[in-house]
Coordinates of C-alpha atoms and ligand atoms in Angstrom, one line a residue:
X18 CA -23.9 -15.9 70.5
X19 CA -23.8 -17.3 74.3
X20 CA -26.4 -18.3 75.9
X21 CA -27.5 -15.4 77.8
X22 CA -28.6 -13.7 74.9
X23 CA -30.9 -16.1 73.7
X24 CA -34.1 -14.9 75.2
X25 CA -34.6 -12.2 72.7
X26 CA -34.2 -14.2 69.5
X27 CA -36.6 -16.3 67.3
X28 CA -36.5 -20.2 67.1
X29 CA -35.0 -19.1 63.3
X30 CA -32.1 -17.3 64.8
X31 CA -31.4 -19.4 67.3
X32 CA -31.2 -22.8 64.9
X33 CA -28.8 -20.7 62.9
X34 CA -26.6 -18.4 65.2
X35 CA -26.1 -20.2 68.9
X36 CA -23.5 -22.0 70.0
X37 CA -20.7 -21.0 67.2
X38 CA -17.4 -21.0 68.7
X39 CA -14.7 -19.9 65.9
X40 CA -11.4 -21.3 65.7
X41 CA -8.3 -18.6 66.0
X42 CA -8.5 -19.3 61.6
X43 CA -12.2 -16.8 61.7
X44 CA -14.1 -19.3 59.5
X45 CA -17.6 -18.3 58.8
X46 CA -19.0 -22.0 58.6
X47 CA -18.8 -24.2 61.9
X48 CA -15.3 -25.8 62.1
X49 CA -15.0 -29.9 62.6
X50 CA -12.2 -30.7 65.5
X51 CA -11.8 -34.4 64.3
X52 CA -9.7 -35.1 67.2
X53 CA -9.9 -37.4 70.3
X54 CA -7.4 -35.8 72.4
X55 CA -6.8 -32.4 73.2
X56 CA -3.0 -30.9 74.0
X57 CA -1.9 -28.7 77.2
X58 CA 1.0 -25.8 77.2
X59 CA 2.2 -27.6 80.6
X60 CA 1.7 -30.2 83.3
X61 CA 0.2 -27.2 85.1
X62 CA -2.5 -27.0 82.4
X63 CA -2.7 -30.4 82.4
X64 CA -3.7 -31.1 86.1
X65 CA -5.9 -28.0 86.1
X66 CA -8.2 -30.1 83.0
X67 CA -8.1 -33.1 84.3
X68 CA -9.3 -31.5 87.9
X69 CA -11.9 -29.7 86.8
X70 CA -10.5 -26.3 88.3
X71 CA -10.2 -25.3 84.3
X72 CA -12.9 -25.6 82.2
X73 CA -11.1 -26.9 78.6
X74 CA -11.3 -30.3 76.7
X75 CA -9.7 -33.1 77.3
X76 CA -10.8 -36.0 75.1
X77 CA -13.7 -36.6 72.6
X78 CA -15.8 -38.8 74.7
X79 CA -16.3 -36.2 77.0
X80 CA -16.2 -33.3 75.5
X81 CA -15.7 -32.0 72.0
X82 CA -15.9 -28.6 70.3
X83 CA -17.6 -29.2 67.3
X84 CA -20.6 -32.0 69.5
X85 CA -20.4 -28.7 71.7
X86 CA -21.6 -26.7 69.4
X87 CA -24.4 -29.1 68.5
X88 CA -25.6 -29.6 71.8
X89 CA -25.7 -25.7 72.4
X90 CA -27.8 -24.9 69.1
X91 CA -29.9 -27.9 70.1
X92 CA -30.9 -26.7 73.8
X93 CA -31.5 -23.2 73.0
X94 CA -34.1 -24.0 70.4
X95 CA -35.9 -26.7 72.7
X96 CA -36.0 -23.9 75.0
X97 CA -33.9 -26.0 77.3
X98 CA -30.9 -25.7 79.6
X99 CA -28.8 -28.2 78.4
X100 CA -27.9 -31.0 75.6
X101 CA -26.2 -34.2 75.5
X102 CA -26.0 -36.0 72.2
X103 CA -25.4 -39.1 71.8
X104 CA -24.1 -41.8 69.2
X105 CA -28.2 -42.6 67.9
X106 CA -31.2 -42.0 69.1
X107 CA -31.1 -45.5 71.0
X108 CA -27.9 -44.0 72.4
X109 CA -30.4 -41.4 74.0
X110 CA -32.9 -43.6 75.3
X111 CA -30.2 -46.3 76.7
X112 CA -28.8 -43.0 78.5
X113 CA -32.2 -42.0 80.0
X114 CA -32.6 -45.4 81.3
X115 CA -29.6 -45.8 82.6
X116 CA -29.3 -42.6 84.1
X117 CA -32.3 -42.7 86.3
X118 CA -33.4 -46.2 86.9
X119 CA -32.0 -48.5 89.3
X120 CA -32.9 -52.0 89.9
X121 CA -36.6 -52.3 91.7
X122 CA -37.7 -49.5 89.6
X123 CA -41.0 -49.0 87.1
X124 CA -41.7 -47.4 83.7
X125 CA -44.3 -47.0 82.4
X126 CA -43.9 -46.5 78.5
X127 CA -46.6 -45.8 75.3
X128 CA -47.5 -48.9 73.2
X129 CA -47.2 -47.0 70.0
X130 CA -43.3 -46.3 70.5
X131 CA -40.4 -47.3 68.5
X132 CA -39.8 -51.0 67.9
X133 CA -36.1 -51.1 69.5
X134 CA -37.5 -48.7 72.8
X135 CA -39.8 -51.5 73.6
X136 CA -37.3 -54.1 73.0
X137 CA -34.8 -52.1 74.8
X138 CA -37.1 -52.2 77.5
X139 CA -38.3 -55.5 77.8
X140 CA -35.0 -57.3 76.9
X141 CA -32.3 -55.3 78.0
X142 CA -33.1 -52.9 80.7
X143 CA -35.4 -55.2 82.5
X144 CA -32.5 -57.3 83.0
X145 CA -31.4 -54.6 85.6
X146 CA -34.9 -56.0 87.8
X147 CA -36.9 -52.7 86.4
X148 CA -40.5 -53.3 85.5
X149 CA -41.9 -51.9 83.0
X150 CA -46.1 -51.6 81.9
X151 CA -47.0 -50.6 78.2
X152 CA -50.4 -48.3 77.7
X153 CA -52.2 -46.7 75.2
X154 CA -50.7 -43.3 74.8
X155 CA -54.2 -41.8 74.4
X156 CA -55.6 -43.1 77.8
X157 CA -55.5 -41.4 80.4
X158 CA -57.3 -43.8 82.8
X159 CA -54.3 -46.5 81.6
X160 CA -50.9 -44.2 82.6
X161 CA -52.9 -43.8 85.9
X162 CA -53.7 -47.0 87.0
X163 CA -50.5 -48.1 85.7
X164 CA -48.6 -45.7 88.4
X165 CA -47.3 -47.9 91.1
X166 CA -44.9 -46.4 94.5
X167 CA -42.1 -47.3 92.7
X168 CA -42.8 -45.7 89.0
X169 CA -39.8 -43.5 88.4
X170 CA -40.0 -42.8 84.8
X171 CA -43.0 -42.2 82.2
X172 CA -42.1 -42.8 78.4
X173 CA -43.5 -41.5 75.8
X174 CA -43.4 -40.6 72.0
X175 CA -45.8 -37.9 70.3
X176 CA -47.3 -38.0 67.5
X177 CA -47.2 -41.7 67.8
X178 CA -45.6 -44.1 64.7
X179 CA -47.3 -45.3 62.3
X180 CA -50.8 -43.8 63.3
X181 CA -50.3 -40.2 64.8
X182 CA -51.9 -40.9 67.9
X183 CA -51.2 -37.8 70.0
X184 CA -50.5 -37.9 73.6
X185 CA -52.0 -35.2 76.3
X186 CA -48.1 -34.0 77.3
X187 CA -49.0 -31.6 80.0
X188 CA -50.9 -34.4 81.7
X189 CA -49.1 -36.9 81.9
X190 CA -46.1 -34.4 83.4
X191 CA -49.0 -33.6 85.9
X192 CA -49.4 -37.2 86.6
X193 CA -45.6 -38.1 86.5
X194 CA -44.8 -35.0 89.1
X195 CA -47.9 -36.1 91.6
X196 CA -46.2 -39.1 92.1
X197 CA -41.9 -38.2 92.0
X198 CA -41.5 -39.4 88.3
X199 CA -40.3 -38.1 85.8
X200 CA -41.6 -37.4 82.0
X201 CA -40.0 -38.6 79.0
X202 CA -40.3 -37.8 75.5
X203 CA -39.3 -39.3 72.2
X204 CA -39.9 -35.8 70.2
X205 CA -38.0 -37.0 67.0
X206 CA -40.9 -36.9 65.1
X207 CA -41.8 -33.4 65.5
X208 CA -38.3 -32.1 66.4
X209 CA -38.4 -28.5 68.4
X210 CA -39.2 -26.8 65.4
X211 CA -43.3 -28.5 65.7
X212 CA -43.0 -29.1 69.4
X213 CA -41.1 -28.0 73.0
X214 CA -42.0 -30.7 75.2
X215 CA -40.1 -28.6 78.4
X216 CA -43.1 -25.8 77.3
X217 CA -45.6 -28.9 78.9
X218 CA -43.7 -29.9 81.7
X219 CA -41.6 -33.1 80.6
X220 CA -38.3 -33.3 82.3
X221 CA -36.4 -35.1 79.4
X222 CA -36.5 -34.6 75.7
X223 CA -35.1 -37.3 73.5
X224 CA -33.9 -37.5 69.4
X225 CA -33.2 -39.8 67.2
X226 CA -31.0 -36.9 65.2
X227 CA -31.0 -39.6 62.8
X228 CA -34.5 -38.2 61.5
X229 CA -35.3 -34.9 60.8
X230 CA -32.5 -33.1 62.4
X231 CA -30.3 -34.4 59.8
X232 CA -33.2 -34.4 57.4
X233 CA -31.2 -35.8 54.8
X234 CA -30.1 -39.3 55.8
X235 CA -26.4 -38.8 56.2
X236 CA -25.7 -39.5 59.7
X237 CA -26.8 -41.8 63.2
X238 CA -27.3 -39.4 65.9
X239 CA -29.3 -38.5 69.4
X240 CA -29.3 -36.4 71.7
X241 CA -30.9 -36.1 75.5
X242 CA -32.5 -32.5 76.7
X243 CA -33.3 -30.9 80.0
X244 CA -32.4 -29.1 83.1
X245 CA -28.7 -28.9 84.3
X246 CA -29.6 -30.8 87.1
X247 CA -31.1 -34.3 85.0
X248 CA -28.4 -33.3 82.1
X249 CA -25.4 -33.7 84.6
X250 CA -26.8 -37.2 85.1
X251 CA -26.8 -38.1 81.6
X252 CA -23.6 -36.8 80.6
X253 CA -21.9 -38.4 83.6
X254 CA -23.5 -41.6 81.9
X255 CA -22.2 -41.0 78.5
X256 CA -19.1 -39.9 78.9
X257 CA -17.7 -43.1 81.2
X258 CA -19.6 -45.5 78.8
X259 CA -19.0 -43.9 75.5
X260 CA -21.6 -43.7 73.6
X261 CA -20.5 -40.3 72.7
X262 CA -21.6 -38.2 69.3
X263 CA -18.7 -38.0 66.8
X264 CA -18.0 -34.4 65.8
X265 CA -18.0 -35.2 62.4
X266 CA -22.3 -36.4 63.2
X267 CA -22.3 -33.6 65.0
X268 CA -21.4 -30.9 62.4
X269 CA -23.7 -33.0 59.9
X270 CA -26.3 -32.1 62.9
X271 CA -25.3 -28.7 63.4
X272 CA -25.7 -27.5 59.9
X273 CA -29.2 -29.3 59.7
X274 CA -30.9 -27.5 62.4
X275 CA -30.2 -24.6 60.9
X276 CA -32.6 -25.4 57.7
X277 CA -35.2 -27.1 60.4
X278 CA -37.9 -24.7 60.5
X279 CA -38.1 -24.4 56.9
X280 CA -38.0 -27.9 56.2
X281 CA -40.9 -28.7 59.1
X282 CA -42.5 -26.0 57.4
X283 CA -42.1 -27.4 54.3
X284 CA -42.8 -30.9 55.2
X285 CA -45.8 -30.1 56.9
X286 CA -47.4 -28.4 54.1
X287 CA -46.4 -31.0 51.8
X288 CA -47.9 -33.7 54.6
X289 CA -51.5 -31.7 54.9
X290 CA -52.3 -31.3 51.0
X291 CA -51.1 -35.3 50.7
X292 CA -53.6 -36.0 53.7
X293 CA -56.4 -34.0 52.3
X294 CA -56.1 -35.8 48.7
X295 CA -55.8 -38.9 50.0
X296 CA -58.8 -38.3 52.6
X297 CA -61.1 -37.6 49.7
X298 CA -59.9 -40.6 47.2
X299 CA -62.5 -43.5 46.8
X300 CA -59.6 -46.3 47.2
X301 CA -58.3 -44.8 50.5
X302 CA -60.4 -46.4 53.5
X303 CA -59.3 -44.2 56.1
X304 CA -56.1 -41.6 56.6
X305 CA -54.4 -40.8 59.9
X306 CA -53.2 -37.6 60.3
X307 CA -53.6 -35.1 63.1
X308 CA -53.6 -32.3 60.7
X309 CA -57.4 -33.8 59.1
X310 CA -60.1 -31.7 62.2
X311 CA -61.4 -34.9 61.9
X312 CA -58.3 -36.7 63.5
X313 CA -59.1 -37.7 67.0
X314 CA -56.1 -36.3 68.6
X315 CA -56.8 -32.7 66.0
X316 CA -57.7 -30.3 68.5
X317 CA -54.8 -31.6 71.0
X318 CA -52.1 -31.5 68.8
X319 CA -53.1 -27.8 67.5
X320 CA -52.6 -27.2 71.0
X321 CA -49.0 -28.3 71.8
X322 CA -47.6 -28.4 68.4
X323 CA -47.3 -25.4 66.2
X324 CA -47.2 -27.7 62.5
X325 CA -48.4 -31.7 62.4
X326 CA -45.5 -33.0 60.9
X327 CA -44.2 -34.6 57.9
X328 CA -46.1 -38.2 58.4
X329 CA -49.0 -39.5 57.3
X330 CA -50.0 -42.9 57.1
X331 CA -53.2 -44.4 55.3
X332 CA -55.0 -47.9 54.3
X333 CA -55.4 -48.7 50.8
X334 CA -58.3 -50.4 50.0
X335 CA -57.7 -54.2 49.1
X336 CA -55.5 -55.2 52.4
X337 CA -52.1 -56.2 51.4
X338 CA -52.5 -56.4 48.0
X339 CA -53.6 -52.9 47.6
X340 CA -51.0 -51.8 49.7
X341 CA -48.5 -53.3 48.2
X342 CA -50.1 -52.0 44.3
X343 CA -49.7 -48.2 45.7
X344 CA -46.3 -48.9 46.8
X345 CA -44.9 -51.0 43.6
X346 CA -46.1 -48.2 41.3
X347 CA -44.2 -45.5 42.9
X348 CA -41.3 -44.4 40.3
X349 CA -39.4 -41.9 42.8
X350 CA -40.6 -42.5 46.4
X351 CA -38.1 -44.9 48.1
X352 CA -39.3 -48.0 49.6
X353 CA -37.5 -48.2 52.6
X354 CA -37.9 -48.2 56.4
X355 CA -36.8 -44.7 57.4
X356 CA -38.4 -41.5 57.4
X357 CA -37.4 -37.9 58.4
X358 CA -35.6 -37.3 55.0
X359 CA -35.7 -34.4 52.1
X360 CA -36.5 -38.1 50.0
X361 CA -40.2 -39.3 50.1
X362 CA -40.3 -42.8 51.6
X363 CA -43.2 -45.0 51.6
X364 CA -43.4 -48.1 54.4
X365 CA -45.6 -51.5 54.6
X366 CA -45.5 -51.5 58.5
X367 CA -47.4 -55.0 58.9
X368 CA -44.8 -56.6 56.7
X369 CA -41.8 -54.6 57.6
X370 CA -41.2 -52.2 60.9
X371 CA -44.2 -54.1 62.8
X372 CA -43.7 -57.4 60.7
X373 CA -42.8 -59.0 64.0
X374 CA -45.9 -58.5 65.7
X375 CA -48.2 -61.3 66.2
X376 CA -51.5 -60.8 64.4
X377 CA -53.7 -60.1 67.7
X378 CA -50.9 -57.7 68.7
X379 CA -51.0 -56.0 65.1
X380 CA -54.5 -56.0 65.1
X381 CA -54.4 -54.5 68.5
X382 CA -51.9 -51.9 67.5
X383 CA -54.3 -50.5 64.4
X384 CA -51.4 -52.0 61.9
X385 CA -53.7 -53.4 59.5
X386 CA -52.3 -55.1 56.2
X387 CA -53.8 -52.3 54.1
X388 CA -52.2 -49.6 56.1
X389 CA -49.0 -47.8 54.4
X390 CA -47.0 -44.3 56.0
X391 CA -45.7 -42.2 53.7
X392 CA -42.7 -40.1 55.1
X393 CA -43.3 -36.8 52.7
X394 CA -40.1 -35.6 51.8
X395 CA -39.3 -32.1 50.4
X396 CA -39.6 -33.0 46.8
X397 CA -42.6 -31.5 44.8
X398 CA -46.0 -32.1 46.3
X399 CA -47.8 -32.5 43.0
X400 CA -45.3 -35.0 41.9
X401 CA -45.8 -36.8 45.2
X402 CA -49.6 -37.0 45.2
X403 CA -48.9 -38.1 41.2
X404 CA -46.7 -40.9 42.3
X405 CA -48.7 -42.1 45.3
X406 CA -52.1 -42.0 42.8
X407 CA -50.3 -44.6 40.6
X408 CA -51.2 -47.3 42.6
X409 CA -54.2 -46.4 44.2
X410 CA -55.8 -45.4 40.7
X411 CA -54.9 -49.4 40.0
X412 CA -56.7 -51.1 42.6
Ligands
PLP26 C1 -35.4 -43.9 64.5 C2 -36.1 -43.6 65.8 C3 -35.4 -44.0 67.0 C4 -34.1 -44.6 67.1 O1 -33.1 -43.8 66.6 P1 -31.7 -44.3 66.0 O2 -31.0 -43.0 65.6 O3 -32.0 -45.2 64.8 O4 -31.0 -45.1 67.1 C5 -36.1 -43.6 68.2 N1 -37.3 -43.1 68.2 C6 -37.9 -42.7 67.1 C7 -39.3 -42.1 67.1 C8 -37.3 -43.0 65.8 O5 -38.0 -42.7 64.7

């Protein structure tokens, strides 16, 4: 299917149908080229690639059919012009950085965003002299009075990790554009199947493909979405660096977006009936999950996201130790630090993914020790709740 057609299809068709490119063999599934090099009929050929006069590949960190594939399938259902992917979804942020910050420069980035993105950040890219000023994703007031003349990018990742904090997207692209930034976002919790970022004005869409566009814990992958324009800028990036997609990732990709909408769907669902039992049991203290009307971000994430997504975190009553009692008794949910899989895992973020935190900082951050996210995976919801109850009916 190429790309002109795509207006008239359905995010369902799209995830399944675009970008397929069959070999001269006529196979019905996506083929993998696991090959780094391409070959030419003549020197003729040859210069013509290498030029550019002929489009064509010519080696796997540029360009690859299979990561091709991916990266067409990808756009189209973002309802973007273009995709890069990358090697993992810090691959994708590194890229954005890189891409279109320059020493002297300013971020401003969410609190609430993925451990490494604020190392990444602090350590690495501000070794390049680039500022950067951390707010609370919710506040408004913060992102502006943050903006300085020389504020280039805004960062940020909605629904926010562990607490589903959800940030105001066309906003902050109002605020970004008023003053020649650009917007950012980290949309690997929601994927394109919940939410289309472009739809609200951000310039750049990032993945960890890692998550749920794999879905099933296979493969490290990320990806970087936009216009041509911003998307020449990051391939340039990633293809004289290298932190290039490998097709076999990318096939692992390709085939999971194709089952994406039924698993948000399905994860969703799954997340809201988990939410609602846990909201209403007497050892819970409090549940955070945009889906609940009485979720401070409810009404704003209804509006620029058409599902809430497969996460929902909540504090046990009893701090640590009850948290710890809910996620001991589990018998099939994995106890692990990932999420985004068809496998339930359950997290202890103040011990483990925001373990590093100092206390003020955690207690700053809404990481209390009783708090626990639960990645609801596609197994059945009853046996979820069942093994999640264990615990809780323990404390
Ligand atoms: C996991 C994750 C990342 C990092 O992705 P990797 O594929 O592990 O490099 C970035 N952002 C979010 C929201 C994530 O969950």
């Amino acid at each position: 299917m190429s790309q002109q057609d795509d207006s008239q299809y359905q995010l369902e068709t799209l995830a399944i149908r675009t970008g397929h490119t069959r070999s001269f063999e006529g196979e019905h599934a996506e083929p993998i080229f696991l090959t780094s090099s391409f070959v030419y009929e003549n020197a003729a050929e040859a210069a013509a690639k290498f030029s550019g006069q002929e489009p064509g590949n010519i080696y796997s960190r540029f360009t690859n059919p299979t990561v091709a594939m991916f990266e067409k399938r990808l756009a189209a259902i973002d309802g973007a012009e273009r995709a890069v992917a990358t090697s993992s979804g810090m691959a994708a942020i590194m890229a954005v950085a890189m891409s279109f910050l320059k020493t002297g420069d300013h971020v401003i980035c969410s609190r609430a965003v993925f451990g490494s993105t604020i190392a990444m950040f602090e350590k690495y890219v501000a070794k390049f002299g680039v500022g950067v000023t951390f707010v609370d994703l919710t506040d408004l007031n913060a992102w502006e009075n943050a903006i300085k003349p020389e504020t280039k990018l805004l960062f940020v990742e909605s629904p926010s990790n562990p607490l589903s904090e959800i940030a105001d997207i066309q906003a902050l692209s109002d605020l970004a554009h008023a003053n020649g930034a650009l917007l950012a976002i980290d949309n690997s919790f929601c994927t394109p199947a919940l939410q289309q970022p472009i739809k609200f004005g951000a310039d750049l869409v990032v993945y960890s493909a890692t998550k749920y566009l794999d879905g099933q814990g296979r493969a490290l992958g990320g990806a970087v979405v936009g216009n041509n324009k911003l998307l020449e800028e990051v391939f340039g990036y990633v293809r004289t660096t290298g932190p290039s997609m490998s097709p076999f990732n990318a096939w692992v990709f390709l085939k999971g977006l194709e089952t994406l909408r039924l698993r948000m769907r399905e994860h969703s669902a799954s997340a809201q009936k988990l939410a609602e039992f846990l909201n209403a049991h007497p050892k819970v203290e409090k549940v955070y999950y945009a889906g609940l009307p009485e979720h401070v971000g409810h009404e704003l994430a209804a509006k620029q996201q058409t599902g809430f997504g497969g996460i929902v975190s909540f504090e046990a009553k009893g701090g640590r130790e009850g948290a710890w009692k809910v996620i001991d008794n589990t018998q099939f949910i994995s106890i692990t630090g990932n999420l985004g899989d068809a496998k339930s895992t359950i997290t202890h973020p103040a011990t483990t993914t925001h373990g590093k935190l100092s206390p003020e900082a955690k207690e700053a951050a809404g990481i209390r020790e009783g708090l626990i996210r639960v990645s609801v995976g596609l197994e059945d919801i009853d046996d979820i709740i069942a093994d999640i109850s264990r615990g809780l009916d323990l404390i």
